[in-house]
């Protein structure tokens, strides 16, 4: 099955192609946003798409927008995308597009962290802080933070990297009042999403949101970081990383057992990352198996992306 790397819709004016989304104009005040199957990692678009990824992201985004619509206004409309394009173009939007109100995006990624992981962990190891926010000494990787923290970044152009900034710098960019509204809205969304996900056996370690403004300056929630592109989903576990038993290690990866769960860490390269996987599901993972002695074997063709996407994201699409 071939993935949709790029759309080719002629019945609407093309506006912009981002890392994952293609955007078309619907009149002067709305847009058609299509989730392609492109994969963006570290702000770089990969050459090979993941078939049906865009439809999965759209289903997850729609779920979160609808579930938390009562918390704050967003850009969603009830317009069916298939009614706006030519019949031969409908397959390009079916299940992977939404029609949204057009707002001016704020040039900020609103990142919220509940666990010390990823770039936050690297920052903490070097400075004892994350984006200038001082944290207690002695935290372990993937440990829950004492309090949720808000760590904004700039929004980079394709090929460039987002830059972490302080909240004070964010105030300078968007204004103090807007910055405080965005921070409060983002933290509220994260806490609500994290609480719901926890009830389904999922930890949302961190996530990012995007916000926009109308002509009157009112702030709207316009991009949902709780889909699988913008968050750190890990399977919920009672693993105690500080006391975990190391099962195997090589120059680029290590596996630590924590009872019924396994922490898999890939240190470098395109598959760098960290994830928690239930040991009971290992036999279902591509390239991962248990041998007769109960040891975990990771095949040479297995990547961290295979593990997180197949075992966690696809199995836990909200319904």
Rosetta silent file (secondary structure, phi, psi, omega in degrees, C-alpha in Angstrom):
SEQUENCE: XXXXXXXXXXXXXXXXXXXXXXXXXXXXXXXXXXXXXXXXXXXXXXXXXXXXXXXXXXXXXXXXXXXXXXXXXXXXXXXXXXXXXXXXXXXXXXXXXXXXXXXXXXXXXXXXXXXXXXXXXXXXXXXXXXXXXXXXXXXXXXXXXXXXXXXXXXXXXXXXXXXXXXXXXXXXXXXXXXXXXXXXXXXXXXXXXXXXXXXXXXXXXXXXXXXXXXXXXXXXXXXXXXXXXXXXXXXXXXXXXXXXXXXXXXXXXXXXXXXXXXXXXXXXXXXXXXXXXXXXXXXXXXXXXXXXXXXXXXXXXXXXXXXXXXXXXXXXXXX
SCORE:     score description
SCORE:     0.000 S_00000001
   1 L     0.000  124.319 -179.941    0.000    0.000    0.000 S_00000001
   2 L   -83.814  140.224  176.671    1.474    3.335   -1.055 S_00000001
   3 L   -85.521  160.655  178.586    1.270    6.252    1.332 S_00000001
   4 L   -88.559  100.532 -178.774    0.080    9.739    0.407 S_00000001
   5 L   -80.015  -35.807 -177.388    3.272   11.801    0.306 S_00000001
   6 L  -152.221  139.083  177.381    1.695   14.877   -1.300 S_00000001
   7 L   -83.801  162.436  178.446   -1.814   15.917   -2.262 S_00000001
   8 L  -143.817   69.045 -177.384   -2.793   17.188   -5.693 S_00000001
   9 L   -97.738  120.364 -176.779   -6.114   18.971   -5.288 S_00000001
  10 L   -99.949  -14.807 -174.642   -7.008   21.321   -8.142 S_00000001
  11 L   -82.468   -7.646  176.441  -10.525   22.290   -7.104 S_00000001
  12 L  -130.924  149.840  177.245   -9.310   24.531   -4.249 S_00000001
  13 L   -66.363  128.266  178.141   -6.528   27.149   -4.131 S_00000001
  14 E   -76.040  136.768 -179.696   -3.340   25.701   -2.628 S_00000001
  15 E  -110.141  -49.968 -169.126   -1.953   27.712    0.300 S_00000001
  16 E  -164.681  146.567  172.807    0.887   25.889    2.020 S_00000001
  17 E  -119.746  119.410 -179.830    2.629   22.573    2.530 S_00000001
  18 L   -97.554 -158.932 -179.099    4.043   21.945    6.015 S_00000001
  19 L   -66.882  -35.758 -177.213    5.999   19.074    7.502 S_00000001
  20 L  -127.327  -32.620 -171.693    2.949   16.813    7.524 S_00000001
  21 E  -102.460  145.257  168.818   -0.073   18.834    6.398 S_00000001
  22 E  -109.389  135.568 -171.847   -1.148   20.277    3.035 S_00000001
  23 E  -124.395  134.987 -179.357   -3.453   23.303    3.298 S_00000001
  24 E  -127.008  151.133 -179.673   -5.984   24.715    0.806 S_00000001
  25 E   -80.832  137.999  171.844   -8.186   27.827    0.897 S_00000001
  26 E  -123.045   89.903 -172.116  -11.938   27.494    1.390 S_00000001
  27 L    69.295 -155.939 -178.561  -13.123   31.001    0.671 S_00000001
  28 L   -93.920  -14.677 -170.303  -11.507   33.815    2.620 S_00000001
  29 L  -123.158    5.626  179.623  -12.197   32.601    6.135 S_00000001
  30 E  -139.011  165.014  179.395  -11.709   28.813    6.146 S_00000001
  31 E  -140.478  149.337  170.149   -9.115   26.224    5.160 S_00000001
  32 E   -97.878  120.121 -178.617   -8.999   22.567    4.197 S_00000001
  33 E  -110.359  118.147 -177.351   -6.217   20.865    6.188 S_00000001
  34 E  -109.507  125.126  176.528   -5.104   17.477    4.838 S_00000001
  35 E   -86.323  109.231  177.136   -2.960   15.133    6.943 S_00000001
  36 L   -78.904 -175.841  176.180   -0.600   13.363    4.537 S_00000001
  37 L   -98.749   14.316  177.252    1.388   10.234    5.331 S_00000001
  38 L   -64.134  148.726  176.770    4.659   12.172    5.484 S_00000001
  39 L  -114.708  123.958  177.520    6.868   11.510    8.481 S_00000001
  40 E  -111.768  127.463  178.326    8.694   14.409   10.109 S_00000001
  41 E  -134.166  127.949 -177.772   11.459   13.700   12.620 S_00000001
  42 L    53.058   41.030  175.355   13.636   16.348   14.253 S_00000001
  43 L    67.432   19.693  176.753   12.056   18.913   11.879 S_00000001
  44 E  -122.796  134.013  179.004   13.148   16.987    8.783 S_00000001
  45 E   -81.981  123.821  178.982   10.725   15.282    6.362 S_00000001
  46 L   -73.969  157.775 -175.920   11.647   11.649    5.757 S_00000001
  47 L   -74.194  -32.396 -174.435   11.691   10.271    2.222 S_00000001
  48 L  -104.966  128.068  176.761    9.281    7.372    2.805 S_00000001
  49 L   -78.040  166.070  174.107    5.674    7.902    3.935 S_00000001
  50 L  -109.680  109.845 -176.610    3.796    5.644    6.373 S_00000001
  51 L   -52.683  132.999  176.797    0.598    4.383    4.671 S_00000001
  52 L    72.280    1.166  179.381   -2.625    5.491    6.424 S_00000001
  53 H   -57.982  -42.231 -178.330   -0.716    7.512    9.027 S_00000001
  54 H   -61.519  -36.786  178.775   -2.609   10.676    8.071 S_00000001
  55 H   -69.259  -37.231  177.521   -5.980    9.028    8.653 S_00000001
  56 H   -65.741  -44.430  179.432   -4.889    7.798   12.078 S_00000001
  57 H   -62.342  -40.555 -179.577   -3.636   11.274   13.049 S_00000001
  58 H   -64.437  -42.287  178.820   -6.879   12.861   11.835 S_00000001
  59 H   -62.339  -41.056  179.878   -8.999   10.434   13.858 S_00000001
  60 H   -68.795  -42.642  179.552   -6.952   11.145   16.966 S_00000001
  61 H   -62.096  -46.332 -179.770   -7.015   14.917   16.454 S_00000001
  62 H   -59.944  -39.229  178.585  -10.780   14.947   15.884 S_00000001
  63 H   -59.249  -50.390 -176.140  -11.270   12.936   19.049 S_00000001
  64 H   -68.183  -40.157  178.397   -9.288   15.369   21.206 S_00000001
  65 H   -59.541  -44.339 -177.771  -10.794   18.508   19.652 S_00000001
  66 H   -71.542  -38.994 -176.892  -14.323   17.220   20.288 S_00000001
  67 H   -65.235  -36.103 -175.771  -13.586   15.856   23.745 S_00000001
  68 L  -110.539   20.515  177.478  -12.174   19.136   25.022 S_00000001
  69 L   -61.357  -24.810 -179.608  -14.293   21.558   23.016 S_00000001
  70 L   -77.339  -16.297 -176.839  -15.974   22.636   26.246 S_00000001
  71 L   -81.048  -34.656 -177.959  -12.668   23.781   27.746 S_00000001
  72 L  -164.970  157.025 -179.560  -11.786   26.409   25.138 S_00000001
  73 L   -70.606  146.709  176.033  -12.714   27.516   21.602 S_00000001
  74 E  -131.736 -175.553 -173.139  -11.023   25.817   18.661 S_00000001
  75 L   -96.741    6.952 -174.945  -10.966   26.177   14.886 S_00000001
  76 E   -68.752  147.430  169.924  -13.090   23.136   13.976 S_00000001
  77 L  -124.927  173.304  178.440  -16.147   23.319   11.694 S_00000001
  78 L  -101.137   15.315 -177.477  -18.762   20.679   10.802 S_00000001
  79 L   -76.321  130.862  177.856  -18.150   20.935    7.046 S_00000001
  80 L   -76.159  119.016 -178.313  -17.533   17.591    5.306 S_00000001
  81 H   -56.785  -32.063 -177.410  -14.234   17.877    3.365 S_00000001
  82 H   -67.281  -19.507  179.243  -15.514   15.586    0.601 S_00000001
  83 H   -79.201   -9.022 -173.786  -18.191   18.145   -0.310 S_00000001
  84 L  -102.921  -10.577 -176.627  -15.540   20.728   -1.217 S_00000001
  85 L  -118.129  166.284  179.086  -13.427   18.825   -3.736 S_00000001
  86 L   -66.897  153.109 -178.074  -14.020   17.186   -7.098 S_00000001
  87 H   -52.313  -40.120 -178.072  -15.273   13.561   -7.093 S_00000001
  88 H   -74.271   -6.987  179.625  -11.918   12.250   -8.341 S_00000001
  89 H  -102.537   -4.954 -172.525  -10.148   14.075   -5.474 S_00000001
  90 H   -63.628  -32.227  179.726  -12.257   12.724   -2.616 S_00000001
  91 H   -65.151  -24.770  178.996   -9.949    9.829   -1.834 S_00000001
  92 H   -72.774  -21.105 -178.161   -7.207   12.360   -1.038 S_00000001
  93 H  -112.855  -15.177 -174.657   -9.304   13.884    1.755 S_00000001
  94 L   -61.008  116.916  176.382  -11.436   10.959    2.927 S_00000001
  95 L    76.496   -1.679 -176.209  -10.723   10.336    6.598 S_00000001
  96 L  -131.132   12.635 -177.537   -7.606   12.519    6.598 S_00000001
  97 E  -135.013  153.795  173.273   -8.859   16.113    6.264 S_00000001
  98 E  -136.048  154.615  175.164  -10.753   18.701    8.288 S_00000001
  99 E  -106.353  125.494 -173.370  -12.215   22.088    7.421 S_00000001
 100 E  -126.595  158.154  172.503  -11.206   24.779    9.892 S_00000001
 101 E   -71.699  145.494 -176.492  -11.758   28.452   10.548 S_00000001
 102 L   -91.094  115.154  176.483   -8.857   30.594    9.412 S_00000001
 103 L  -122.914  164.989  177.008   -6.999   32.307   12.235 S_00000001
 104 E   -83.499  114.995 -178.478   -3.584   33.920   12.472 S_00000001
 105 E   -67.098  140.828  172.515   -1.224   31.323   13.988 S_00000001
 106 L   -78.794  139.721 -174.517    0.910   32.438   16.900 S_00000001
 107 L   -79.921   45.023 -173.989    4.636   31.865   16.132 S_00000001
 108 E  -138.809  138.677  167.407    5.052   29.675   19.215 S_00000001
 109 E   -93.830  121.089 -178.690    4.948   25.963   20.013 S_00000001
 110 E   -91.765   95.828 -174.211    3.171   25.600   23.373 S_00000001
 111 E   -99.768  131.643  179.118    4.986   22.623   24.911 S_00000001
 112 E  -123.184  134.575 -176.658    3.861   21.091   28.202 S_00000001
 113 E  -123.312  131.152  175.139    5.884   18.449   30.051 S_00000001
 114 E  -112.168  -12.363 -178.745    4.730   16.096   32.783 S_00000001
 115 E  -135.874  151.581 -178.863    7.728   13.745   32.670 S_00000001
 116 L   -90.818  100.019 -173.051   11.465   14.302   32.335 S_00000001
 117 L  -155.612  162.365  175.466   12.232   12.689   28.987 S_00000001
 118 L    66.279 -138.121 -179.131   13.596   13.451   25.507 S_00000001
 119 H   -64.870  -28.796  176.763   15.218   16.851   24.981 S_00000001
 120 H   -63.347  -39.615  178.095   14.043   17.875   28.439 S_00000001
 121 H   -65.046  -41.795  179.287   16.101   15.072   29.954 S_00000001
 122 H   -62.836  -42.438  178.718   19.171   16.120   27.969 S_00000001
 123 H   -62.912  -44.684 -178.871   18.751   19.720   29.118 S_00000001
 124 H   -62.404  -41.044  179.476   18.296   18.611   32.725 S_00000001
 125 H   -60.402  -36.040 -177.046   21.442   16.447   32.639 S_00000001
 126 H   -82.703  -38.173 -168.728   23.506   19.426   31.524 S_00000001
 127 H  -121.456  -13.243 -173.761   21.954   22.236   33.541 S_00000001
 128 L    76.437   10.588 -178.439   19.654   20.801   36.204 S_00000001
 129 E  -142.082  166.660  173.125   16.841   22.712   34.496 S_00000001
 130 E  -125.320  115.602 -178.143   14.533   22.470   31.481 S_00000001
 131 L    53.539   39.580  177.558   14.295   25.611   29.379 S_00000001
 132 L    84.525   -4.301  178.963   15.559   27.618   32.327 S_00000001
 133 E   -90.970  112.636 -176.732   13.087   26.115   34.804 S_00000001
 134 E   -68.235  134.160 -179.978   15.072   24.748   37.735 S_00000001
 135 L  -119.862  160.413  179.384   14.092   21.206   38.764 S_00000001
 136 L   -60.289  148.321  177.207   14.919   19.121   41.856 S_00000001
 137 L   -71.057  153.652  171.912   18.239   17.290   41.813 S_00000001
 138 L    84.241   12.221  177.352   18.385   13.534   41.348 S_00000001
 139 L   -68.347  147.088  177.604   15.504   13.009   38.921 S_00000001
 140 L   -99.648  155.278  178.744   15.641    9.820   36.833 S_00000001
 141 L   -60.453  135.245 -179.986   14.972    9.601   33.108 S_00000001
 142 L    73.199   10.715  178.310   11.229    9.255   32.348 S_00000001
 143 L   -76.361  146.448  176.992   10.335   10.166   35.955 S_00000001
 144 E   -68.740  135.900 -179.814    7.146   12.105   36.597 S_00000001
 145 E   -76.658  150.366  178.006    7.831   15.759   37.375 S_00000001
 146 E   -57.666  -37.691  177.476    6.691   17.215   40.717 S_00000001
 147 E  -139.837  147.943  174.278    4.639   19.771   38.759 S_00000001
 148 E   -62.408  139.183  179.076    3.690   20.120   35.100 S_00000001
 149 E  -122.155  149.595  179.360    5.936   22.678   33.362 S_00000001
 150 E  -107.004  120.486 -175.439    5.354   24.909   30.338 S_00000001
 151 L  -130.978   86.701 -175.699    8.369   25.189   28.014 S_00000001
 152 L   -68.917  161.748  173.470    7.601   27.137   24.813 S_00000001
 153 E  -141.449  164.911  172.352    9.646   27.094   21.635 S_00000001
 154 E   -76.062  164.690  175.701    9.756   29.009   18.395 S_00000001
 155 L  -103.202  114.438 -175.231    8.205   27.503   15.255 S_00000001
 156 L   -85.162  154.860  169.717   10.922   26.666   12.749 S_00000001
 157 L   -72.022  161.778 -179.813   10.675   26.601    8.975 S_00000001
 158 L   -56.602  130.298  179.598   10.977   23.206    7.281 S_00000001
 159 L    95.645  -19.700  176.114   14.543   21.923    7.635 S_00000001
 160 L   -97.789  171.936 -178.850   15.312   24.168   10.598 S_00000001
 161 L  -109.899  139.817  172.451   14.964   23.275   14.260 S_00000001
 162 L   -60.398  147.781 -178.955   12.541   24.737   16.788 S_00000001
 163 L  -115.667  122.557  175.889   14.345   26.732   19.464 S_00000001
 164 E   -64.165  137.013 -179.839   13.423   26.423   23.134 S_00000001
 165 L  -133.313  162.353  176.799   12.785   29.824   24.677 S_00000001
 166 L   -78.965  164.063  176.676   11.959   31.181   28.102 S_00000001
 167 H   -65.221  -33.637  178.227    8.472   32.313   29.047 S_00000001
 168 H   -63.748  -40.193  176.924    9.812   35.854   29.298 S_00000001
 169 H   -66.182  -36.750  176.641   11.007   35.653   25.684 S_00000001
 170 H   -61.255  -40.148  177.585    7.579   34.342   24.679 S_00000001
 171 H   -59.666  -39.633  179.132    6.012   37.415   26.271 S_00000001
 172 H   -65.090  -33.597 -176.201    8.235   39.613   24.126 S_00000001
 173 H   -78.444  -46.772 -173.255    7.157   37.774   20.966 S_00000001
 174 H  -112.124   -5.634 -176.819    3.371   37.536   21.444 S_00000001
 175 L    97.490  145.471 -174.052    2.686   39.966   24.303 S_00000001
 176 H   -62.242  -44.609 -177.008    2.326   39.267   28.017 S_00000001
 177 H   -63.961  -46.450  179.361   -1.456   38.858   28.047 S_00000001
 178 H   -64.799  -41.723  179.949   -1.503   36.448   25.110 S_00000001
 179 H   -59.636  -42.970 -179.360    1.461   34.490   26.492 S_00000001
 180 H   -68.063  -37.648  177.217   -0.277   33.971   29.820 S_00000001
 181 H   -64.156  -45.515 -179.058   -3.521   32.883   28.132 S_00000001
 182 H   -62.957  -45.537  178.602   -1.680   30.390   25.920 S_00000001
 183 H   -57.699  -48.964 -177.276    0.294   28.978   28.856 S_00000001
 184 H   -64.953  -40.444  179.347   -2.835   28.518   30.975 S_00000001
 185 H   -65.632  -43.253 -178.098   -4.792   26.990   28.080 S_00000001
 186 H   -64.850  -43.547  179.650   -1.968   24.598   27.173 S_00000001
 187 H   -65.154  -40.846  177.249   -1.496   23.391   30.753 S_00000001
 188 H   -60.644  -45.216  179.266   -5.263   22.910   31.145 S_00000001
 189 H   -63.387  -45.320 -179.155   -5.410   20.853   27.943 S_00000001
 190 H   -60.866  -47.637 -177.586   -2.411   18.731   28.894 S_00000001
 191 H   -61.686  -42.038  179.639   -3.736   17.921   32.358 S_00000001
 192 H   -66.251  -43.424  179.806   -7.165   16.970   31.012 S_00000001
 193 H   -66.576  -42.050 -179.228   -5.679   14.846   28.214 S_00000001
 194 H   -64.051  -39.093  179.034   -3.160   13.185   30.536 S_00000001
 195 H   -64.826  -43.408  179.790   -5.879   12.287   33.034 S_00000001
 196 H   -66.138  -45.406 -178.821   -8.038   10.736   30.292 S_00000001
 197 H   -61.123  -38.924  179.665   -5.108    8.875   28.715 S_00000001
 198 H   -60.452  -33.322  179.042   -4.087    7.486   32.107 S_00000001
 199 H   -69.232  -15.751  178.389   -7.537    5.915   32.426 S_00000001
 200 L  -105.246    9.586  177.646   -6.744    4.021   29.195 S_00000001
 201 L    83.235   22.877 -178.309   -3.323    2.833   30.331 S_00000001
 202 E  -124.266  137.518  170.566   -1.305    5.504   28.507 S_00000001
 203 E   -99.354  127.728  168.427    1.074    8.155   29.851 S_00000001
 204 E   -94.652  101.434 -174.131    1.326   11.379   27.864 S_00000001
 205 E   -68.625  -41.906  176.887    4.853   12.316   28.854 S_00000001
 206 E  -158.719  165.600  179.896    4.806   15.653   27.049 S_00000001
 207 E  -160.262  167.147  176.885    2.913   17.329   24.248 S_00000001
 208 E  -134.276  147.702  178.394    2.712   20.494   22.196 S_00000001
 209 E  -126.894  160.252  172.876   -0.173   22.670   21.079 S_00000001
 210 E  -125.855  147.728 -177.224   -0.560   25.528   18.663 S_00000001
 211 E  -130.920  156.792  177.825   -2.842   28.516   19.057 S_00000001
 212 E  -138.059  173.044 -179.303   -4.132   31.271   16.805 S_00000001
 213 E  -130.244  146.977  172.011   -5.984   34.565   17.053 S_00000001
 214 L   -86.871 -175.219 -176.099   -8.922   36.128   15.254 S_00000001
 215 L   -65.130  -19.960  179.868   -9.032   39.757   14.153 S_00000001
 216 L   -93.436    1.143  178.400  -10.156   40.791   17.652 S_00000001
 217 L    87.586    3.944  178.219   -7.197   39.080   19.325 S_00000001
 218 L   -70.590  138.358 -176.213   -9.212   36.212   20.835 S_00000001
 219 E   -91.423  134.591  178.962   -7.078   33.081   21.291 S_00000001
 220 E  -126.094  148.476  174.653   -8.157   29.753   19.766 S_00000001
 221 E   -81.659  116.740 -171.846   -6.797   26.230   20.034 S_00000001
 222 E  -122.386  -11.305  178.164   -5.787   25.365   16.426 S_00000001
 223 E  -146.788  130.273 -168.995   -3.421   22.399   16.419 S_00000001
 224 L   -99.125  110.812  179.668   -3.644   19.337   18.559 S_00000001
 225 L   -77.751   -2.242  179.852   -0.430   17.916   19.944 S_00000001
 226 L   -85.836    3.072  168.468   -2.190   14.882   21.400 S_00000001
 227 L   -78.107 -178.930 -171.453   -2.104   13.107   18.064 S_00000001
 228 L   -80.192    1.923  177.261    0.903   10.883   17.519 S_00000001
 229 L   -88.022  -33.653 -167.725    2.997   13.608   15.872 S_00000001
 230 L  -113.644   14.929 -176.718    3.188   16.053   18.720 S_00000001
 231 E  -132.553  168.743  170.405    3.278   14.115   21.925 S_00000001
 232 E  -107.300   92.184  175.532    5.335   11.632   23.902 S_00000001
 233 E   -86.436  131.600  168.832    3.023    8.649   24.333 S_00000001
 234 E  -135.753  149.847  179.688    4.379    5.758   26.371 S_00000001
 235 E   -67.790  134.875 -177.923    2.562    2.717   27.655 S_00000001
 236 L   -63.020  139.780 -176.024    1.694    3.096   31.295 S_00000001
 237 L  -152.556  153.595  173.280    3.927    1.056   33.550 S_00000001
 238 L   -95.314   17.988 -176.681    4.881    0.679   37.175 S_00000001
 239 L   -59.222  133.570  173.440    8.531    0.322   36.121 S_00000001
 240 L  -101.777   97.730 -172.674   11.028    1.720   38.584 S_00000001
 241 H   -62.264  -32.248 -177.230   13.774    2.841   36.218 S_00000001
 242 H   -67.660  -24.901 -178.140   16.203    3.504   39.036 S_00000001
 243 H  -115.760   14.531 -177.096   16.035   -0.151   40.134 S_00000001
 244 L   -66.915  150.827  177.785   15.434   -1.802   36.763 S_00000001
 245 E   -92.383  121.990 -179.436   17.358   -4.909   35.754 S_00000001
 246 E   -75.271  121.051 -177.988   19.432   -4.391   32.615 S_00000001
 247 E   -91.251  -39.224  179.063   18.724   -7.271   30.237 S_00000001
 248 E  -158.487  160.705 -179.430   20.947   -6.341   27.323 S_00000001
 249 E  -159.238  140.411  169.376   23.007   -3.479   25.961 S_00000001
 250 L  -134.863 -169.415 -172.456   25.022   -2.661   22.875 S_00000001
 251 L   -65.669  -17.267 -175.757   26.715    0.469   21.583 S_00000001
 252 L  -128.286   -0.946 -179.454   23.440    2.068   20.562 S_00000001
 253 E  -154.145  160.805  173.996   20.660    0.559   22.650 S_00000001
 254 E  -148.984  154.401 -179.625   19.795   -0.989   25.974 S_00000001
 255 E  -126.274  129.782 -178.617   16.863   -2.884   27.435 S_00000001
 256 E  -124.049  128.827  179.165   15.860   -2.665   31.084 S_00000001
 257 E   -89.286  139.507  174.464   13.268   -4.926   32.703 S_00000001
 258 L  -132.069   53.475 -177.472   10.888   -3.550   35.289 S_00000001
 259 L    88.572 -113.078 -178.256    8.739   -6.552   36.060 S_00000001
 260 L   -90.384    4.170 -177.999    6.042   -6.943   33.418 S_00000001
 261 E  -128.028  158.815 -176.297    7.300   -4.003   31.396 S_00000001
 262 E  -130.968  131.594  173.520   10.417   -3.235   29.430 S_00000001
 263 E   -95.937  123.603  178.655   12.136    0.068   28.806 S_00000001
 264 E  -113.717  124.367 -177.621   13.801    0.176   25.379 S_00000001
 265 E  -121.945  125.492  173.095   16.250    2.980   24.739 S_00000001
 266 E  -111.935  122.346 -166.418   17.866    3.756   21.387 S_00000001
 267 L   -80.363  -40.129 -170.607   20.603    6.321   21.896 S_00000001
 268 L  -138.804  169.958  174.515   21.428    7.782   18.491 S_00000001
 269 L    85.727 -171.319 -173.882   20.407    7.994   14.841 S_00000001
 270 L   -67.921  -18.788 -179.006   17.000    8.245   13.196 S_00000001
 271 L  -101.645   13.560 -177.816   15.483    5.787   15.675 S_00000001
 272 L   -58.807  138.124  177.697   16.708    7.557   18.813 S_00000001
 273 E   162.266 -174.792 -178.140   14.179    7.565   21.587 S_00000001
 274 E  -144.392  140.718 -179.748   12.828    5.819   24.646 S_00000001
 275 E  -153.710  154.705  176.365    9.675    3.790   25.191 S_00000001
 276 E  -109.689  128.922 -176.869    7.971    1.457   27.633 S_00000001
 277 E  -129.445  135.711  176.703    6.468   -1.729   26.210 S_00000001
 278 E   -65.903  133.073 -178.921    4.516   -4.459   27.984 S_00000001
 279 H   -62.950  -25.537 -179.497    6.503   -7.679   27.987 S_00000001
 280 H   -70.607  -19.666 -178.422    3.294   -9.536   27.126 S_00000001
 281 H   -98.033   -1.645 -172.909    3.102   -7.708   23.789 S_00000001
 282 H   -61.287  -36.438 -178.600    6.702   -8.253   22.702 S_00000001
 283 H   -67.146  -17.260  179.568    5.921  -11.262   20.529 S_00000001
 284 H   -85.966  -11.316 -174.643    3.519   -9.078   18.541 S_00000001
 285 L   -86.027  138.039  177.398    6.191   -6.536   17.661 S_00000001
 286 L   -59.039  122.561  174.644    7.985   -6.647   14.348 S_00000001
 287 L    79.073    2.084 -178.916   11.511   -7.910   14.882 S_00000001
 288 E  -120.687  131.849 -179.237   11.118   -8.331   18.652 S_00000001
 289 E  -152.884  167.154  173.736   10.683  -11.708   20.349 S_00000001
 290 E  -104.469  136.229  176.020   11.363  -13.736   23.466 S_00000001
 291 L   -87.992 -177.231 -174.312   13.640  -16.751   23.222 S_00000001
 292 L   -63.523  -20.798  179.847   13.126  -20.023   25.102 S_00000001
 293 L   -94.129    0.857 -179.199   14.938  -18.634   28.132 S_00000001
 294 L    86.350    7.381  176.747   12.787  -15.500   28.283 S_00000001
 295 L   -77.956  149.124 -178.865   15.485  -13.213   26.931 S_00000001
 296 E   -90.664  128.719 -179.937   14.399  -10.342   24.696 S_00000001
 297 E  -115.212  124.689  175.044   15.734  -10.413   21.153 S_00000001
 298 E  -109.309  118.803 -178.719   15.596   -7.318   18.949 S_00000001
 299 L   -69.875  159.902 -176.743   16.228   -8.057   15.284 S_00000001
 300 L   -62.876  -26.193 -177.187   18.568   -5.953   13.188 S_00000001
 301 L   -89.033    2.731 -176.651   15.685   -4.567   11.148 S_00000001
 302 L   -88.434  137.292  177.713   13.721   -3.280   14.112 S_00000001
 303 L  -118.594  162.259  175.259   13.599    0.421   14.866 S_00000001
 304 H   -59.233  -34.734 -179.741   12.337    2.393   17.839 S_00000001
 305 H   -63.651  -40.122  177.277    9.685    3.800   15.497 S_00000001
 306 H   -55.584  -44.873 -175.007    8.385    0.280   14.801 S_00000001
 307 H   -68.478  -52.272 -175.813    7.967   -0.300   18.517 S_00000001
 308 H   -67.650  -43.226 -174.836    6.303    2.964   19.518 S_00000001
 309 H   -70.620  -49.084 -174.677    4.056    3.332   16.494 S_00000001
 310 H   -73.502  -42.259 -173.075    2.837   -0.258   16.183 S_00000001
 311 H   -85.316  -30.255 -173.129    2.558   -1.223   19.814 S_00000001
 312 H  -106.237  -60.005 -172.841    1.434    2.028   21.377 S_00000001
 313 H   -64.881  -50.684 -173.492   -0.105    4.496   18.924 S_00000001
 314 H   -69.565  -28.595 -178.583   -2.061    2.076   16.710 S_00000001
 315 H   -82.552  -17.142 -173.088   -3.376    0.044   19.633 S_00000001
 316 H  -123.594   34.497  172.712   -4.578    3.013   21.646 S_00000001
 317 L   -63.927  125.143 -177.537   -6.378    5.245   19.167 S_00000001
 318 L   -59.691  144.089  179.089   -9.076    6.869   21.312 S_00000001
 319 L  -138.422    0.000    0.000  -12.595    5.654   20.570 S_00000001
